[in-house]
PDB file of C-alpha atoms and ligand atoms in Angstrom:
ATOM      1  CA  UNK A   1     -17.923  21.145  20.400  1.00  0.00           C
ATOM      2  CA  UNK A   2     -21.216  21.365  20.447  1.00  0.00           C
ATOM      3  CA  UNK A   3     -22.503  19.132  17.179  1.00  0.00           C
ATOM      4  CA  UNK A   4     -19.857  16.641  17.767  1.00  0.00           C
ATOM      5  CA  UNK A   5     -20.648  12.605  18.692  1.00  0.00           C
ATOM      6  CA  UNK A   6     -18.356  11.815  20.922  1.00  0.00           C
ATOM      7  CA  UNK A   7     -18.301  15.357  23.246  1.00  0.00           C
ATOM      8  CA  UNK A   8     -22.118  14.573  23.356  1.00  0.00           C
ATOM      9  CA  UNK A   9     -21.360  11.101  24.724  1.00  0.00           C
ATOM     10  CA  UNK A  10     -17.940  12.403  26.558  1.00  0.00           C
ATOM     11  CA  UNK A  11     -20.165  14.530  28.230  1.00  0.00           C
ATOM     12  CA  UNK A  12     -22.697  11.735  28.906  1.00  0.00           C
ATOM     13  CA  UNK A  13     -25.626  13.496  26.922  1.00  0.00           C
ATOM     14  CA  UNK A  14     -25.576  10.265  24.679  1.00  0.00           C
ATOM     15  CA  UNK A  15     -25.449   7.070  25.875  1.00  0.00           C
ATOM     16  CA  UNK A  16     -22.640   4.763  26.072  1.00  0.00           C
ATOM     17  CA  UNK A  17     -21.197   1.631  26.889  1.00  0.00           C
ATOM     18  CA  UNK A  18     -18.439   2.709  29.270  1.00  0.00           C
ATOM     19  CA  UNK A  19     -15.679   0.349  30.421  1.00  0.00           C
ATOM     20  CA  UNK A  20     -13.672   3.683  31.992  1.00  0.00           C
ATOM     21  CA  UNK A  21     -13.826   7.514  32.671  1.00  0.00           C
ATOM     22  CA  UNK A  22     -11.690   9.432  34.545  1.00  0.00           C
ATOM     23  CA  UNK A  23     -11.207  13.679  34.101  1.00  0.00           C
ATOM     24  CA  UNK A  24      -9.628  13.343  30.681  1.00  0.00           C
ATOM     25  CA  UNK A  25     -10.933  10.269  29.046  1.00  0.00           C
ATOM     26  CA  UNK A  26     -13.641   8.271  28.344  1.00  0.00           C
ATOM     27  CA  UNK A  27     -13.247   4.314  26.997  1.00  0.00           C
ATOM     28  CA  UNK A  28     -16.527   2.930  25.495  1.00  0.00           C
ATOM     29  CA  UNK A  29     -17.601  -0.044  23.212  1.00  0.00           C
ATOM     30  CA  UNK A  30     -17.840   0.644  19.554  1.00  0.00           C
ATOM     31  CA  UNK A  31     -21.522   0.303  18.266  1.00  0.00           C
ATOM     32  CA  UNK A  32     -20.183  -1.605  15.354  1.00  0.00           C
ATOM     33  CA  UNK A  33     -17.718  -3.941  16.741  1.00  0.00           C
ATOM     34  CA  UNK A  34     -15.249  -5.119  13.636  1.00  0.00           C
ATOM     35  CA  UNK A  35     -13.325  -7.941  16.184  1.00  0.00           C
ATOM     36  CA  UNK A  36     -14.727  -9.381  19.725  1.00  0.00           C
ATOM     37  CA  UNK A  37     -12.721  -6.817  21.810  1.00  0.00           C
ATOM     38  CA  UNK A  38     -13.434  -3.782  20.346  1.00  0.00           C
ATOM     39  CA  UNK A  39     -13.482  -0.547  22.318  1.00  0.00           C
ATOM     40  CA  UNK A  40     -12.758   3.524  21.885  1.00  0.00           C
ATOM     41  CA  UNK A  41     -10.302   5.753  23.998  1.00  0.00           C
ATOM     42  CA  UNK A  42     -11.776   9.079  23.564  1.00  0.00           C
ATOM     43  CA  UNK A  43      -9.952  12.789  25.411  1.00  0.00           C
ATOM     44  CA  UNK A  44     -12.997  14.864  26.825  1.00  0.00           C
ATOM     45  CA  UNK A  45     -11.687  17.763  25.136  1.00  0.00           C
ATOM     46  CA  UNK A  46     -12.280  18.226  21.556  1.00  0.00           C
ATOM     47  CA  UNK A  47      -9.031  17.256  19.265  1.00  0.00           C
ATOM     48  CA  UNK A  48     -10.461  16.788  15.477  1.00  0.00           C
ATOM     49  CA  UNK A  49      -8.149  14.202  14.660  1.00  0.00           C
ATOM     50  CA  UNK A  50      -4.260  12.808  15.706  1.00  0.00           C
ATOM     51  CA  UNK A  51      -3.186  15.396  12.602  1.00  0.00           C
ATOM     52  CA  UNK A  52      -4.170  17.982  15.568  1.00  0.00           C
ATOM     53  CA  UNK A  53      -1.661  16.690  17.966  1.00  0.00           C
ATOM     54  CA  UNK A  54       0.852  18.972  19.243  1.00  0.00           C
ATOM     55  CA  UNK A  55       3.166  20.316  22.622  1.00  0.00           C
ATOM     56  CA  UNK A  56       0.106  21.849  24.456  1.00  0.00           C
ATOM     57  CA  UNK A  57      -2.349  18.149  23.971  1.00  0.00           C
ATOM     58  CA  UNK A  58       0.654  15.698  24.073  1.00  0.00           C
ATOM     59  CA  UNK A  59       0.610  14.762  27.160  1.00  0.00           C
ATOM     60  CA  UNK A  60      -3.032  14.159  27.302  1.00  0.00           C
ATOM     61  CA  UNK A  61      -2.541  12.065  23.875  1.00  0.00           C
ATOM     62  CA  UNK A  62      -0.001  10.155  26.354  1.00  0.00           C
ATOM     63  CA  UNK A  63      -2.719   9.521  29.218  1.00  0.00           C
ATOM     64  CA  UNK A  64      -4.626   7.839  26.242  1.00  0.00           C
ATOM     65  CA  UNK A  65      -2.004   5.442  25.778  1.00  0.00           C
ATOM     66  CA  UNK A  66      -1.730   4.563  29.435  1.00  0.00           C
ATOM     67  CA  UNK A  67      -5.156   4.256  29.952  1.00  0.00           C
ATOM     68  CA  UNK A  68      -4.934   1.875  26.465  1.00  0.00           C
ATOM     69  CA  UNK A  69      -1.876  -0.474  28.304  1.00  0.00           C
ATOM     70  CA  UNK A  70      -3.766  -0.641  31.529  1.00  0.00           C
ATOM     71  CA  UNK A  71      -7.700  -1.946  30.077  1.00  0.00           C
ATOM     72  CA  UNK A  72      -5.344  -4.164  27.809  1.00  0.00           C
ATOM     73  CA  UNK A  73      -4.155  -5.855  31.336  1.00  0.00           C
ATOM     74  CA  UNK A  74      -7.504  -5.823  32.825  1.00  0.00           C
ATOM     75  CA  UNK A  75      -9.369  -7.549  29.791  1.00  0.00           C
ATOM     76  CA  UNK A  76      -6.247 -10.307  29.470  1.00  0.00           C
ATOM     77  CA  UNK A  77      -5.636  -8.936  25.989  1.00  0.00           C
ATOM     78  CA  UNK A  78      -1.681  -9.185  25.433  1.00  0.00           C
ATOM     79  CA  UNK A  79      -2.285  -8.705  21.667  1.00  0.00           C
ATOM     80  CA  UNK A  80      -4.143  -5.881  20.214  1.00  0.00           C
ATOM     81  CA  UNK A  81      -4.069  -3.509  17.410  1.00  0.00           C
ATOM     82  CA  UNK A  82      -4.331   0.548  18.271  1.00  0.00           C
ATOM     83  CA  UNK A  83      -5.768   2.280  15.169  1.00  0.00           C
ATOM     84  CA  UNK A  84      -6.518   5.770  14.672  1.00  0.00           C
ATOM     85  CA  UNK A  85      -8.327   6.942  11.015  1.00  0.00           C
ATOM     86  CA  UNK A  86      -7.375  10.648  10.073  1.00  0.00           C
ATOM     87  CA  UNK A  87      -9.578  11.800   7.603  1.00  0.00           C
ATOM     88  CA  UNK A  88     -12.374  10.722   4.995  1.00  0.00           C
ATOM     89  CA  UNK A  89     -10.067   8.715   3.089  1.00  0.00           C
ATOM     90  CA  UNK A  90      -8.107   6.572   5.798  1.00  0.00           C
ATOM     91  CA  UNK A  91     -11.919   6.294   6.941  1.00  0.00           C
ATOM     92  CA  UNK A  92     -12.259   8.715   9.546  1.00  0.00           C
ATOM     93  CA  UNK A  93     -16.027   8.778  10.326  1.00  0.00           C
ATOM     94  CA  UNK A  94     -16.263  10.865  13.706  1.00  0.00           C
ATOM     95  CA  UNK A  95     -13.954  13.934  13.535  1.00  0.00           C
ATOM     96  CA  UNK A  96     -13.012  14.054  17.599  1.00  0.00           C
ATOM     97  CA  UNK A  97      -9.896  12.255  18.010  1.00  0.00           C
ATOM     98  CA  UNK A  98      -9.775   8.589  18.765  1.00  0.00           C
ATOM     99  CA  UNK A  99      -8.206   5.132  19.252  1.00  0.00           C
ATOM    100  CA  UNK A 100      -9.864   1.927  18.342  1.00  0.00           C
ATOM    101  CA  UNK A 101      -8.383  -0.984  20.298  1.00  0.00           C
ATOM    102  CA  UNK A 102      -9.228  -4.134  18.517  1.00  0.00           C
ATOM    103  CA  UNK A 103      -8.616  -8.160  19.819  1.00  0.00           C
ATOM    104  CA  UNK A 104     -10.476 -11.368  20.339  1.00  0.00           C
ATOM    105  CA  UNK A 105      -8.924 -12.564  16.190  1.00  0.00           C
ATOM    106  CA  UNK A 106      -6.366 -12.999  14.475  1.00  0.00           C
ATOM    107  CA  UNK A 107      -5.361  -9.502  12.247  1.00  0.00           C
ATOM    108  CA  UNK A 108      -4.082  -8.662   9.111  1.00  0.00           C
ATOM    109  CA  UNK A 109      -1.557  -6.573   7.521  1.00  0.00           C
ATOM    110  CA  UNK A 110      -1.515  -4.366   5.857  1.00  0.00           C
ATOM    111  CA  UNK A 111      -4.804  -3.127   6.637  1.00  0.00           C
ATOM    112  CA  UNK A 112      -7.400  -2.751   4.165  1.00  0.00           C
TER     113      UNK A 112
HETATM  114  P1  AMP B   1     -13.846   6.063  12.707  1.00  0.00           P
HETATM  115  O1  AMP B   1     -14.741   5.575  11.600  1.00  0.00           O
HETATM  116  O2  AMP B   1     -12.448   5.583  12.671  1.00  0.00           O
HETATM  117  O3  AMP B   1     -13.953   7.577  12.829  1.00  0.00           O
HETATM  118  O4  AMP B   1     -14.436   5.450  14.048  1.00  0.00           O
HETATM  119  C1  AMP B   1     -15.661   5.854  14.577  1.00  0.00           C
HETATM  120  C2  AMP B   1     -16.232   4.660  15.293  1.00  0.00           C
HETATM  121  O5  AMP B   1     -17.274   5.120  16.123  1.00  0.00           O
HETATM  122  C3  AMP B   1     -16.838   3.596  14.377  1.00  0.00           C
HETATM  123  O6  AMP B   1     -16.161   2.355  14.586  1.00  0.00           O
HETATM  124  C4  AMP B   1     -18.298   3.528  14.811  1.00  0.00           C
HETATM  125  O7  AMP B   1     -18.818   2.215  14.812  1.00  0.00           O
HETATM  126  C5  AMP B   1     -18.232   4.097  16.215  1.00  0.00           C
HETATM  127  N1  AMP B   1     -19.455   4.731  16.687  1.00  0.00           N
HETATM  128  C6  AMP B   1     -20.261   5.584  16.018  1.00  0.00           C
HETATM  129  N2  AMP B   1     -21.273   5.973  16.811  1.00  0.00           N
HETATM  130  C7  AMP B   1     -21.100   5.349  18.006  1.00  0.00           C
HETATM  131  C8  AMP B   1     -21.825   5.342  19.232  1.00  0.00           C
HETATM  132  N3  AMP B   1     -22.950   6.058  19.415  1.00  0.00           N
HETATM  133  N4  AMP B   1     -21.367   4.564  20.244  1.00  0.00           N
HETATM  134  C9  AMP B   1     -20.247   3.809  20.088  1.00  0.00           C
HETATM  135  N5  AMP B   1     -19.505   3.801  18.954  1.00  0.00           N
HETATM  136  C10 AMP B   1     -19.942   4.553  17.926  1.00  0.00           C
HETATM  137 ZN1   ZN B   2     -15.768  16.335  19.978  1.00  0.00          ZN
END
C-alpha cells in the first residue's frame, strides 16, 4: 500500500533500525521504545491488522512467530511479551499488521 508506514519502511524507502529481513518479514526497533528490548515483526505484504488474518496469510502470520522465537534466542530474552493492537481503541496506531516484542522489565497484567 502505497501511503502506508511500514510498506514504506518494509520496502526500505524509510529508514529503519533493522535487526532482521528475510523475503517475508522485516524486524526493526520501535522509535518509541516502551521497555529496553523493544522491537517490531512486520510481513512485507500489506495485512491491516491480525482482525485480517485468515487460510490464504496464516502461514505467513506463522513465519512471524518463528522469526519472533528465534531473535528471542539470539538477544538472550527467555521472557517477553508479544502484543498486537487491533484498532483505534486497543491503540492501534499503524494499520499494517504487527507484533511488538517487549523485555529488558518486569510487566504487568492486565495491560493498561
Ligand atoms: P501500534 O501503536 O500498536 O500500532 O504500534 C506502532 C508502533 O510503531 C509504535 O510503538 C511506534 O512507536 C512505532 N513506530 C512508528 N513509527 C516508527 C518508525 N518510523 N520506526 C520505528 N517504529 C515506529
Ligand atoms: Zn502496509
Amino acid at each position: 500500500m502505497s501511503d502506508c508506514l511500514f510498506c514504506k519502511i518494509a520496502a526500505g524507502e524509510i529508514p529503519s533500525r533493522k535487526l532482521y529481513e528475510d523475503d517475508l518479514c522485516l524486524a526493526f526497533y520501535d522509535i518509541e521504545p516502551q521497555a529496553p528490548v523493544h522491537f517490531l515483526v512486520i510481513p512485507k505484504q500489506h495485512i491491516a491488522s491480525a482482525a485480517e488474518v485468515d487460510a490464504g496469510n496464516s502461514a505467513l502470520v506463522a513465519h512471524l512467530f518463528e522469526v519472533i522465537a528465534k531473535l528471542a534466542k539470539e538477544q538472550g530474552i527467555g521472557s517477553f511479551r508479544v502484543v498486537s493492537n487491533v484498532g483505534e481503541q486497543a491503540g492501534q496506531s499503524v494499520p499494517h499488521l504487527h507484533f511488538h516484542v517487549l523485555a529488558g522489565r518486569d510487566m504487568t497484567w492486565p495491560p493498561g
